Amino acid sequence: MRKGLVLQARPAKGPAVEGYALVCPNSILGWNGLDARTGEIIESGHIHQGESIKGKVLVVPCSRGSIAWSDYFDDCQRNGVGPVGFVFTKMDSKCGTAILATQRPCVADFPEGCDPCQLIHDGDYVRLDGDKGTVEILIPAEEQNK
């Protein structure tokens, strides 16, 4: 049972937020991966191509691609179509820049053997607490339509 599962990592930026998880195990390409006007993932062949990051808790392993990776998230945020928070398996400089630019909560740097991209599923309703460094699965996706 995943309901109530709490993942502990490094607190990167608070406060706590709640939202539906959008899990991107291969991250999102930094160049031509997002439409900053709509928040839609436009990367060809991406598992979530055609879906929006708007209002989601974005779960990714790390950044991927262009040095301007963080700029896409900043642009999405300024256009009102950004995520409510970030969960990074491992923080890198582009992830850190995205957090500073968007001013969104984040939990990062999970211990070995704790992969949020595997433990959190698309559509899980989660609470991300950037002050405590926790992500809690409040309502698993598979229990939402019962």
Tab-separated table of C-alpha atoms in Angstrom:
chain	number	residue	atom	x	y	z
A	1	MET	CA	0.000	0.000	0.000
A	2	ARG	CA	1.499	3.321	-1.061
A	3	LYS	CA	-0.985	5.619	0.709
A	4	GLY	CA	0.851	7.479	3.449
A	5	LEU	CA	4.283	6.557	2.071
A	6	VAL	CA	6.729	9.319	3.021
A	7	LEU	CA	9.953	9.776	1.071
A	8	GLN	CA	12.734	11.667	2.861
A	9	ALA	CA	15.402	13.680	1.064
A	10	ARG	CA	17.139	17.019	1.350
A	11	PRO	CA	14.931	20.064	1.873
A	12	ALA	CA	15.748	22.463	-0.955
A	13	LYS	CA	13.044	25.149	-0.778
A	14	GLY	CA	9.784	25.519	1.105
A	15	PRO	CA	6.971	25.750	1.880
A	16	ALA	CA	4.672	22.720	1.627
A	17	VAL	CA	2.388	22.338	-1.384
A	18	GLU	CA	0.010	19.657	-2.617
A	19	GLY	CA	-0.789	18.527	-6.118
A	20	TYR	CA	-0.954	15.716	-8.621
A	21	ALA	CA	2.372	14.165	-9.581
A	22	LEU	CA	3.655	14.208	-13.127
A	23	VAL	CA	6.538	11.721	-13.229
A	24	CYS	CA	9.084	12.094	-16.029
A	25	PRO	CA	11.700	9.344	-15.524
A	26	ASN	CA	13.793	10.712	-18.413
A	27	SER	CA	13.320	14.354	-17.368
A	28	ILE	CA	12.254	16.915	-19.979
A	29	LEU	CA	14.540	18.084	-22.755
A	30	GLY	CA	15.910	21.580	-22.165
A	31	TRP	CA	15.741	22.699	-25.762
A	32	ASN	CA	12.320	22.446	-27.405
A	33	GLY	CA	10.939	20.254	-24.634
A	34	LEU	CA	8.283	22.632	-23.286
A	35	ASP	CA	5.930	25.173	-24.774
A	36	ALA	CA	6.421	28.030	-22.318
A	37	ARG	CA	3.102	29.639	-23.342
A	38	THR	CA	0.992	26.597	-22.441
A	39	GLY	CA	3.187	24.455	-20.173
A	40	GLU	CA	2.708	21.577	-22.617
A	41	ILE	CA	5.472	19.017	-23.049
A	42	ILE	CA	6.296	19.135	-26.752
A	43	GLU	CA	9.361	16.901	-26.775
A	44	SER	CA	8.854	14.335	-29.520
A	45	GLY	CA	8.442	10.834	-28.113
A	46	HIS	CA	8.263	11.988	-24.481
A	47	ILE	CA	6.098	9.795	-22.244
A	48	HIS	CA	3.969	12.888	-21.476
A	49	GLN	CA	4.074	14.584	-24.879
A	50	GLY	CA	0.949	16.737	-25.198
A	51	GLU	CA	0.376	17.000	-21.420
A	52	SER	CA	0.837	20.142	-19.348
A	53	ILE	CA	3.043	20.699	-16.306
A	54	LYS	CA	0.654	23.418	-15.096
A	55	GLY	CA	-0.197	22.997	-11.426
A	56	LYS	CA	1.579	19.644	-11.131
A	57	VAL	CA	4.266	18.403	-8.774
A	58	LEU	CA	6.966	17.660	-11.322
A	59	VAL	CA	9.021	14.549	-10.495
A	60	VAL	CA	12.233	14.216	-12.536
A	61	PRO	CA	15.640	12.629	-11.969
A	62	CYS	CA	17.549	15.830	-12.868
A	63	SER	CA	17.825	18.332	-15.708
A	64	ARG	CA	18.472	17.222	-19.278
A	65	GLY	CA	19.862	19.007	-22.279
A	66	SER	CA	20.363	22.693	-22.861
A	67	ILE	CA	22.119	25.041	-20.488
A	68	ALA	CA	18.899	27.088	-20.645
A	69	TRP	CA	16.845	24.207	-19.154
A	70	SER	CA	15.817	26.312	-16.173
A	71	ASP	CA	14.710	29.201	-18.411
A	72	TYR	CA	11.849	27.126	-19.800
A	73	PHE	CA	10.443	26.596	-16.307
A	74	ASP	CA	10.893	30.271	-15.463
A	75	ASP	CA	9.036	31.224	-18.652
A	76	CYS	CA	6.254	28.748	-17.850
A	77	GLN	CA	5.969	30.210	-14.349
A	78	ARG	CA	5.749	33.780	-15.661
A	79	ASN	CA	3.012	32.652	-18.047
A	80	GLY	CA	1.025	31.014	-15.233
A	81	VAL	CA	1.538	27.471	-16.531
A	82	GLY	CA	4.370	26.224	-14.319
A	83	PRO	CA	4.415	23.400	-11.782
A	84	VAL	CA	3.520	23.947	-8.106
A	85	GLY	CA	6.716	22.210	-7.013
A	86	PHE	CA	9.678	20.076	-7.996
A	87	VAL	CA	10.987	16.696	-6.863
A	88	PHE	CA	14.519	16.035	-8.138
A	89	THR	CA	16.161	12.668	-7.564
A	90	LYS	CA	19.503	14.479	-7.710
A	91	MET	CA	19.975	18.241	-7.762
A	92	ASP	CA	22.243	19.756	-10.376
A	93	SER	CA	23.019	23.387	-11.186
A	94	LYS	CA	20.224	23.727	-13.775
A	95	CYS	CA	17.696	22.342	-11.283
A	96	GLY	CA	18.905	24.782	-8.651
A	97	THR	CA	18.568	27.667	-11.077
A	98	ALA	CA	15.017	26.570	-11.961
A	99	ILE	CA	14.049	26.608	-8.287
A	100	LEU	CA	15.537	30.047	-7.709
A	101	ALA	CA	13.931	31.448	-10.855
A	102	THR	CA	10.464	30.021	-10.255
A	103	GLN	CA	10.462	30.332	-6.451
A	104	ARG	CA	8.689	26.973	-6.223
A	105	PRO	CA	9.116	24.421	-3.422
A	106	CYS	CA	11.506	21.549	-3.950
A	107	VAL	CA	12.780	18.350	-2.380
A	108	ALA	CA	15.964	16.861	-3.827
A	109	ASP	CA	18.917	14.517	-3.434
A	110	PHE	CA	17.227	11.301	-2.387
A	111	PRO	CA	19.363	8.614	-0.760
A	112	GLU	CA	20.509	5.625	-2.776
A	113	GLY	CA	17.711	3.086	-3.139
A	114	CYS	CA	14.977	5.725	-2.870
A	115	ASP	CA	14.028	6.724	-6.412
A	116	PRO	CA	11.027	9.073	-6.468
A	117	CYS	CA	10.600	8.430	-10.211
A	118	GLN	CA	9.773	4.803	-9.333
A	119	LEU	CA	7.996	5.202	-5.996
A	120	ILE	CA	5.721	8.070	-7.022
A	121	HIS	CA	3.279	7.340	-9.855
A	122	ASP	CA	1.630	9.649	-12.358
A	123	GLY	CA	-1.541	11.056	-10.871
A	124	ASP	CA	-0.660	10.370	-7.227
A	125	TYR	CA	-1.901	13.231	-5.076
A	126	VAL	CA	1.132	14.223	-3.011
A	127	ARG	CA	2.280	16.699	-0.387
A	128	LEU	CA	5.744	18.087	-1.045
A	129	ASP	CA	7.258	19.788	1.995
A	130	GLY	CA	10.314	21.712	0.889
A	131	ASP	CA	11.080	22.786	4.458
A	132	LYS	CA	11.150	19.238	5.873
A	133	GLY	CA	12.474	17.489	2.754
A	134	THR	CA	9.541	15.095	2.482
A	135	VAL	CA	7.158	13.913	-0.199
A	136	GLU	CA	4.073	12.067	1.052
A	137	ILE	CA	1.658	10.135	-1.114
A	138	LEU	CA	-1.732	11.267	0.165
A	139	ILE	CA	-3.943	9.541	-2.414
A	140	PRO	CA	-2.389	6.998	-4.792
A	141	ALA	CA	-3.588	7.353	-8.379
A	142	GLU	CA	-5.057	3.836	-8.323
A	143	GLU	CA	-7.323	4.739	-5.370
A	144	GLN	CA	-8.746	7.973	-6.766
A	145	ASN	CA	-11.524	6.512	-8.911
A	146	LYS	CA	-12.878	3.974	-6.461
